[in-house]
mmCIF file with all atom_site columns, C-alpha atoms in Angstrom:
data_model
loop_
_atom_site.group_PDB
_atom_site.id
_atom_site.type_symbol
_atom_site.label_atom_id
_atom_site.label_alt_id
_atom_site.label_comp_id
_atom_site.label_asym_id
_atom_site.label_entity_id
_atom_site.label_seq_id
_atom_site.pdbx_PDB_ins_code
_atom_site.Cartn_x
_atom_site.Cartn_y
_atom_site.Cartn_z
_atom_site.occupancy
_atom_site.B_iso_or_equiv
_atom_site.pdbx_formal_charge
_atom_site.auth_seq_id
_atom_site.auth_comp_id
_atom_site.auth_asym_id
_atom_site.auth_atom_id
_atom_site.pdbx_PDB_model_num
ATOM 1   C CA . UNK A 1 1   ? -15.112 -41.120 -12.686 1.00 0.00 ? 1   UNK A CA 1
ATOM 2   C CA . UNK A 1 2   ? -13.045 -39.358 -10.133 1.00 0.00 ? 2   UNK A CA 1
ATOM 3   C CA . UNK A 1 3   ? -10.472 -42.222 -8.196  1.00 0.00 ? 3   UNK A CA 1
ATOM 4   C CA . UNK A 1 4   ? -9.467  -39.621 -5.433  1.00 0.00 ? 4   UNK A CA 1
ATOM 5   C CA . UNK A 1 5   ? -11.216 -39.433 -1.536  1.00 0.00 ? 5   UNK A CA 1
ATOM 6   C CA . UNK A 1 6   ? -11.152 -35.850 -0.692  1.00 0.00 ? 6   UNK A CA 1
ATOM 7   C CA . UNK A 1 7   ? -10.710 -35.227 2.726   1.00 0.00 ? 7   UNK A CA 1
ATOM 8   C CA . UNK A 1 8   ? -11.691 -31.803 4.679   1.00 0.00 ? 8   UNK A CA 1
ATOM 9   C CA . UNK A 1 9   ? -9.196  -29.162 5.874   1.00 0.00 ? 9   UNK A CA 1
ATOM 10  C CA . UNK A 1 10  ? -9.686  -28.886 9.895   1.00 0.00 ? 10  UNK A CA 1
ATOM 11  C CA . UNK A 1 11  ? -11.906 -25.910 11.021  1.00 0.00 ? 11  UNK A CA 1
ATOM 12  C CA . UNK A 1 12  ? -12.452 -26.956 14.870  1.00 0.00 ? 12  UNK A CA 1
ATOM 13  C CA . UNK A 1 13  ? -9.880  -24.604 17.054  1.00 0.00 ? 13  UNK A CA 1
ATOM 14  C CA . UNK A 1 14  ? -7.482  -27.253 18.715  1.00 0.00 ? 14  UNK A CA 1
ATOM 15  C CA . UNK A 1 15  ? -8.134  -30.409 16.902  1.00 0.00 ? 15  UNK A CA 1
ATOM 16  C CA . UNK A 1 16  ? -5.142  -31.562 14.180  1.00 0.00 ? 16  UNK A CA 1
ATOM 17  C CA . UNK A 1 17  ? -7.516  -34.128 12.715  1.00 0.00 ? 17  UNK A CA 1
ATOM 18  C CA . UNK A 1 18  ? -9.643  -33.731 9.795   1.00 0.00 ? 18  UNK A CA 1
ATOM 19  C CA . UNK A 1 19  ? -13.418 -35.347 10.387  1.00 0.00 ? 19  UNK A CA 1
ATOM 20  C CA . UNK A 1 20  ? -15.295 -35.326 7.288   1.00 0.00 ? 20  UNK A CA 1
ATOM 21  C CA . UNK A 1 21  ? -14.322 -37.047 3.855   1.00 0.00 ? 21  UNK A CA 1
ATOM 22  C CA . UNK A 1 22  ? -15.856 -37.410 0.226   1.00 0.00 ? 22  UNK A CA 1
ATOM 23  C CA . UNK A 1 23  ? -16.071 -40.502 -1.613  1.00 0.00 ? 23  UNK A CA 1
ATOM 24  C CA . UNK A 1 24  ? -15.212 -40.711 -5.043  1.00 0.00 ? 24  UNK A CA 1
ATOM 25  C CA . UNK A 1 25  ? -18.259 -41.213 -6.139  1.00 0.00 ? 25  UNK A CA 1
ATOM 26  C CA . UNK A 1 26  ? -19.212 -38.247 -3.922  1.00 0.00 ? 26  UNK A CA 1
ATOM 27  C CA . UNK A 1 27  ? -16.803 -35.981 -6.022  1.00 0.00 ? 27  UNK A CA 1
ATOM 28  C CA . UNK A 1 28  ? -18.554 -37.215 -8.847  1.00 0.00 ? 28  UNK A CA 1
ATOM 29  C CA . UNK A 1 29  ? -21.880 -36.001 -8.450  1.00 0.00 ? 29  UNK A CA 1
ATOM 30  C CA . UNK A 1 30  ? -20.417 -33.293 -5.919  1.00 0.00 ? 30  UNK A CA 1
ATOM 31  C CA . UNK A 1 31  ? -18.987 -31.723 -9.332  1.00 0.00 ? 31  UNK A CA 1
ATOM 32  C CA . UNK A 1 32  ? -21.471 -32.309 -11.693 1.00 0.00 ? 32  UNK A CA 1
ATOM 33  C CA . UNK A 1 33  ? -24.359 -30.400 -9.167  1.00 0.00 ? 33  UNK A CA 1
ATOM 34  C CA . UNK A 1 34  ? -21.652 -27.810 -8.901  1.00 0.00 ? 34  UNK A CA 1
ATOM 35  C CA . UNK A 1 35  ? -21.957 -27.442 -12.632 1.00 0.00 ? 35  UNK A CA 1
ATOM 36  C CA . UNK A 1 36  ? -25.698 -27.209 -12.126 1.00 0.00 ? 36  UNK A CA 1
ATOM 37  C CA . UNK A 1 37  ? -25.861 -25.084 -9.284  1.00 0.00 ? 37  UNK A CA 1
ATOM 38  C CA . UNK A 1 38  ? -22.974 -22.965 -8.377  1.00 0.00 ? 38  UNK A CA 1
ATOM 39  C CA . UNK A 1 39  ? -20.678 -23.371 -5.274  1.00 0.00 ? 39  UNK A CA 1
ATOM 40  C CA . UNK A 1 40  ? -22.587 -25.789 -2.590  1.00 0.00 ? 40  UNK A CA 1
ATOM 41  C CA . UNK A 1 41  ? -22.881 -26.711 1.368   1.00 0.00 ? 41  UNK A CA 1
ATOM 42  C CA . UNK A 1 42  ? -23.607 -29.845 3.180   1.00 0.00 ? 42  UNK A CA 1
ATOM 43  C CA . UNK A 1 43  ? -25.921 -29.607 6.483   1.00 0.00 ? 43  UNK A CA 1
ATOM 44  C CA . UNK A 1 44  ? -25.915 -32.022 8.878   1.00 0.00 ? 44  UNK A CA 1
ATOM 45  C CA . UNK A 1 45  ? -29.004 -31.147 11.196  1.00 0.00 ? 45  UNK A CA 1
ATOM 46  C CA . UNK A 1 46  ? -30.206 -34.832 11.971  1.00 0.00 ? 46  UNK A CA 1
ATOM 47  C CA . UNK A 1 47  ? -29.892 -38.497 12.445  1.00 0.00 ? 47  UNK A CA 1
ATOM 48  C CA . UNK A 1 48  ? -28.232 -40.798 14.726  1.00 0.00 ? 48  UNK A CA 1
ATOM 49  C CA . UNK A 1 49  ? -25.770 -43.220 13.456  1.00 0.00 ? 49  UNK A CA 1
ATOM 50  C CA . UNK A 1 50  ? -24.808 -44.663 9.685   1.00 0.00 ? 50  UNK A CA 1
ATOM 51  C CA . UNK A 1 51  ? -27.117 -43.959 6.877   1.00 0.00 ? 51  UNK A CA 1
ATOM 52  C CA . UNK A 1 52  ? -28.594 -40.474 7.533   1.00 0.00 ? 52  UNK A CA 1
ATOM 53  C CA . UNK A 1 53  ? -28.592 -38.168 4.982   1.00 0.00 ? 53  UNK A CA 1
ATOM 54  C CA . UNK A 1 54  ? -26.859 -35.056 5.104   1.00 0.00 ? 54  UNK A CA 1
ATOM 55  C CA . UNK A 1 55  ? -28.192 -32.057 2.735   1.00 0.00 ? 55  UNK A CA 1
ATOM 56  C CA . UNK A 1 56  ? -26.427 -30.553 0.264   1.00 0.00 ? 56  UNK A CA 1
ATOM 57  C CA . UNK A 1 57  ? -27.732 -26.921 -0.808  1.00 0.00 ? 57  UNK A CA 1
ATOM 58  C CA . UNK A 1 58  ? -26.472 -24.207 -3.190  1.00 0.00 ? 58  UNK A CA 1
ATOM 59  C CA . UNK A 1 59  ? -24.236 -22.123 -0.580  1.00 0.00 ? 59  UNK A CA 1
ATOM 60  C CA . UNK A 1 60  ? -25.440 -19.395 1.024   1.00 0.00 ? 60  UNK A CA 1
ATOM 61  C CA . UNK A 1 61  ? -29.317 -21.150 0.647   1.00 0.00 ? 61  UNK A CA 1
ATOM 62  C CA . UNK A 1 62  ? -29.271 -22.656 3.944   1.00 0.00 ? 62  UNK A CA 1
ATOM 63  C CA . UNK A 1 63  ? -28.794 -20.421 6.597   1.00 0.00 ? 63  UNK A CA 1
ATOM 64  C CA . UNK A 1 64  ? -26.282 -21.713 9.217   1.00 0.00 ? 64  UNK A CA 1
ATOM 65  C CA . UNK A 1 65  ? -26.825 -20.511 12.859  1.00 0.00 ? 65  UNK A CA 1
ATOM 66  C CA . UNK A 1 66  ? -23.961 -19.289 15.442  1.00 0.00 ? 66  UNK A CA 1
ATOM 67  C CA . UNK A 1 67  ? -24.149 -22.271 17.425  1.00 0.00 ? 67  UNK A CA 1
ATOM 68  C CA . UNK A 1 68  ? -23.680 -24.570 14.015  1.00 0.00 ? 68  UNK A CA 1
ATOM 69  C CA . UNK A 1 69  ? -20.426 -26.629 13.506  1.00 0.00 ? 69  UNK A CA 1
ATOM 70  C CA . UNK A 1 70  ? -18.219 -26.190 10.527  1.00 0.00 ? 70  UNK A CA 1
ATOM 71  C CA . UNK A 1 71  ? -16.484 -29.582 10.678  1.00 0.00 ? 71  UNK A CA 1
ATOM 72  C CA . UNK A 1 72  ? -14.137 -29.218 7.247   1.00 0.00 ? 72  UNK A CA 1
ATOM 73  C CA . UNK A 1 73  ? -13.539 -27.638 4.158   1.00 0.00 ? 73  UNK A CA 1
ATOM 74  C CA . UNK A 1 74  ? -13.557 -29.750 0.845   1.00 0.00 ? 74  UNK A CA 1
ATOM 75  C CA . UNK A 1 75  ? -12.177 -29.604 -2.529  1.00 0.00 ? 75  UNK A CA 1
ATOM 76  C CA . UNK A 1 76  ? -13.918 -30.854 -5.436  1.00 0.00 ? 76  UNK A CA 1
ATOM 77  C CA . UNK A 1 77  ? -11.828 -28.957 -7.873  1.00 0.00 ? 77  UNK A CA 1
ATOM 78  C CA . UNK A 1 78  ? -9.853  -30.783 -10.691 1.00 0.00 ? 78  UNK A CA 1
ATOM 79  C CA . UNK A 1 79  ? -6.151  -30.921 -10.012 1.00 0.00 ? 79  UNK A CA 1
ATOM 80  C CA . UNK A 1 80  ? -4.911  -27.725 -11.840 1.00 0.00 ? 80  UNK A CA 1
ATOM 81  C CA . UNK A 1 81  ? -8.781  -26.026 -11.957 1.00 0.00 ? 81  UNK A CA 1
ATOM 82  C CA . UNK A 1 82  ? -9.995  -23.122 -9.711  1.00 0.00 ? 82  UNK A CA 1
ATOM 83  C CA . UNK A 1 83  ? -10.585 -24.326 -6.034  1.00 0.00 ? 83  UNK A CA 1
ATOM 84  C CA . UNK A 1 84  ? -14.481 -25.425 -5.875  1.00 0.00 ? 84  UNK A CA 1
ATOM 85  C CA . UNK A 1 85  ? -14.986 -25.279 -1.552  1.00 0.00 ? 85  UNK A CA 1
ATOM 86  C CA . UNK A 1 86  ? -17.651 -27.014 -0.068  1.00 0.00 ? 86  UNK A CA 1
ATOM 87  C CA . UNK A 1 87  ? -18.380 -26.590 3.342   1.00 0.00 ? 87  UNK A CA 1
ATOM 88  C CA . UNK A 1 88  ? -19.702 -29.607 5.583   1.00 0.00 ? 88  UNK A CA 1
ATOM 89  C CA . UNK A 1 89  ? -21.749 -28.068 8.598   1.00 0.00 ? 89  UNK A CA 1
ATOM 90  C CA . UNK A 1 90  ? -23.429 -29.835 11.417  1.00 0.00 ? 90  UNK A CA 1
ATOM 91  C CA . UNK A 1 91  ? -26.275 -28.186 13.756  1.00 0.00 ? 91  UNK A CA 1
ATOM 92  C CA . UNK A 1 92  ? -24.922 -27.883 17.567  1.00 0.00 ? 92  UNK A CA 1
ATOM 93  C CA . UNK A 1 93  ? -27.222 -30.850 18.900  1.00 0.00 ? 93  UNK A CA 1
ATOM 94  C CA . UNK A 1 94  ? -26.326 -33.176 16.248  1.00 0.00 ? 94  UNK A CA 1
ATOM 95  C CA . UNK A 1 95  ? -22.250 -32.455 16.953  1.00 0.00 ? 95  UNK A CA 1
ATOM 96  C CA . UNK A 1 96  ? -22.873 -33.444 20.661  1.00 0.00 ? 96  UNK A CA 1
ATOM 97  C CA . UNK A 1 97  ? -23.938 -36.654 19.548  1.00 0.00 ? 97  UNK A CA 1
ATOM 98  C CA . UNK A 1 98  ? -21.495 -37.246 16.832  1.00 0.00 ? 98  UNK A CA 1
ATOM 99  C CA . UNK A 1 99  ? -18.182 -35.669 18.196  1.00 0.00 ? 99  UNK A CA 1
ATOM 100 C CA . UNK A 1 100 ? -15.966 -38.758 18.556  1.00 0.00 ? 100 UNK A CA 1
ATOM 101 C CA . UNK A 1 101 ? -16.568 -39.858 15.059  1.00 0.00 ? 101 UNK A CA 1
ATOM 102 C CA . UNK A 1 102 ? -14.966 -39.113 11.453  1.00 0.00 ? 102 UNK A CA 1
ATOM 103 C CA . UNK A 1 103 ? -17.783 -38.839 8.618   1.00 0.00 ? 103 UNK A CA 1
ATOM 104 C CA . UNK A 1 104 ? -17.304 -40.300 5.146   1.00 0.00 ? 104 UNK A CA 1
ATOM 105 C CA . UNK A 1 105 ? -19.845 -39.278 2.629   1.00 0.00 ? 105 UNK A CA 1
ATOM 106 C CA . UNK A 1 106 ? -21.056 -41.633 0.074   1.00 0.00 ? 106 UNK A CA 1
ATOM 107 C CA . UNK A 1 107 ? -23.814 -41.734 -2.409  1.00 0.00 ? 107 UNK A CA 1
ATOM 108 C CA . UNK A 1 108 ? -26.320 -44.462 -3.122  1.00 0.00 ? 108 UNK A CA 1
ATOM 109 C CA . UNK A 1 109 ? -29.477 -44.781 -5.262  1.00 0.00 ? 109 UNK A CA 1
ATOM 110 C CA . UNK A 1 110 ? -32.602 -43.681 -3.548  1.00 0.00 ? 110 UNK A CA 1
ATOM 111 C CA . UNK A 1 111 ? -34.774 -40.788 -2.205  1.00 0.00 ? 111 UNK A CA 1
ATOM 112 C CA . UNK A 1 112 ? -33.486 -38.530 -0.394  1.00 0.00 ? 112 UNK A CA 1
ATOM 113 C CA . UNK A 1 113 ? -34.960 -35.333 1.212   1.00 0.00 ? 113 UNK A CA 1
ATOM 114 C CA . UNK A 1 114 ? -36.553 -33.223 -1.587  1.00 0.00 ? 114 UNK A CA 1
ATOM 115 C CA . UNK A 1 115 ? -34.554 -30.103 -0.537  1.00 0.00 ? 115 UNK A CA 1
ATOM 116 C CA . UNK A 1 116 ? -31.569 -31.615 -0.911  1.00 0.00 ? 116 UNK A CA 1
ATOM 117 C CA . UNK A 1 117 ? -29.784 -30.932 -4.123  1.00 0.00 ? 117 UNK A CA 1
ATOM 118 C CA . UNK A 1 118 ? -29.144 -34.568 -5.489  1.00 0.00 ? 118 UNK A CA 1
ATOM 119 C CA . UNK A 1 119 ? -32.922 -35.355 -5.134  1.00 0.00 ? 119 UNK A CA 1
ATOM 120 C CA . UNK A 1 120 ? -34.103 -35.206 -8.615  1.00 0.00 ? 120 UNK A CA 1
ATOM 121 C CA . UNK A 1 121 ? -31.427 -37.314 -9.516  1.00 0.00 ? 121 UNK A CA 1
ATOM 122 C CA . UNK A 1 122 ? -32.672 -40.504 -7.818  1.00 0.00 ? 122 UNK A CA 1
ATOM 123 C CA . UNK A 1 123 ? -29.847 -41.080 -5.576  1.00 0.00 ? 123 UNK A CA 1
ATOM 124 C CA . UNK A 1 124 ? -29.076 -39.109 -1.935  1.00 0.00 ? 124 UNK A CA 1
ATOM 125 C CA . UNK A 1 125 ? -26.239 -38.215 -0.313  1.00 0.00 ? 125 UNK A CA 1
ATOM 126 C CA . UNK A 1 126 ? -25.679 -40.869 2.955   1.00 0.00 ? 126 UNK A CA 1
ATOM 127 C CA . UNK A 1 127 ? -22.890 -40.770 6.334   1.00 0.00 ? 127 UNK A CA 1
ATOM 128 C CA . UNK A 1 128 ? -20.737 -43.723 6.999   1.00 0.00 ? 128 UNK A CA 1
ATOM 129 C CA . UNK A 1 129 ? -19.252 -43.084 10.341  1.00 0.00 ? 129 UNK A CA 1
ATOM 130 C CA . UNK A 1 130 ? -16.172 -44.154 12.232  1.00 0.00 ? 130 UNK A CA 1
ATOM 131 C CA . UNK A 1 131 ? -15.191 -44.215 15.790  1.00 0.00 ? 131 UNK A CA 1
ATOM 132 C CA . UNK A 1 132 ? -12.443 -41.342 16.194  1.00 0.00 ? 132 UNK A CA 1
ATOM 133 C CA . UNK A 1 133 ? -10.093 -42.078 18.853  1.00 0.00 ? 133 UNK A CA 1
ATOM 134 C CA . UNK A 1 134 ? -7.843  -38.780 18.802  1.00 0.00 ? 134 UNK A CA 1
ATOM 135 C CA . UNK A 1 135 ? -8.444  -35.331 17.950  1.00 0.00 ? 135 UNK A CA 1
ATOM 136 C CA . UNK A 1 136 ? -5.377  -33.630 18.790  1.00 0.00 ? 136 UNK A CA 1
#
């Protein structure tokens, strides 16, 4: 199992704050989907506080719209392995609500959506939020 939090590059123009992380446990399966599925995406297109479920999709499978959010850039990869990006995106609406906090991805046993890639495997993907107080 995977000790290490991976935390997002910054993609907003302006901020010097990262807002999206990966639990270890999130690597974990992160890594073995990538395995399953080639390179991936997260989509963050609903909810309204802790617990919602973000989806994770082969990249390139969900089709992101001008107005979405790209809030960071992971790495899954193994320290000395070929980079394995994952991009965490968030519809325009949903960033509104959310903008003043910093997302930490988890995963926990359950249901979630049947697109999402982690279905079959009995567990889903889930956002623990934190209140952000700077973003430059």
């Amino acid at each position: 199992m995977s000790d290490t939090t991976v935390t997002a590059s910054i993609t907003i123009a302006g901020e010097t704050r990262p807002r999206v992380e990966f639990t270890p446990a999130t690597v974990d399966l992160l890594r073995s989907l990538w395995d399953e599925h080639g390179p991936l995406m997260f989509h963050q297109s609903g909810g309204c506080c802790d617990g919602s479920s973000p989806m994770c999709f082969p990249a390139g499978e969900f089709i992101t719209s001008d107005r979405d959010v790209l809030l960071g850039r992971l790495d899954i990869a193994r320290p000395g392995s070929d980079a394995q990006p994952i991009d965490f995106w968030m519809s325009a609406e949903q960033f509104e609500y959310w903008s003043h906090t910093f997302l930490t991805v988890d995963v926990v046993p359950g249901r979630g959506s049947g697109f999402s890639a982690e279905a079959p495997r009995g567990v889903r993907f889930l956002i623990r939020s934190r209140l952000m107080t700077s973003f430059d």
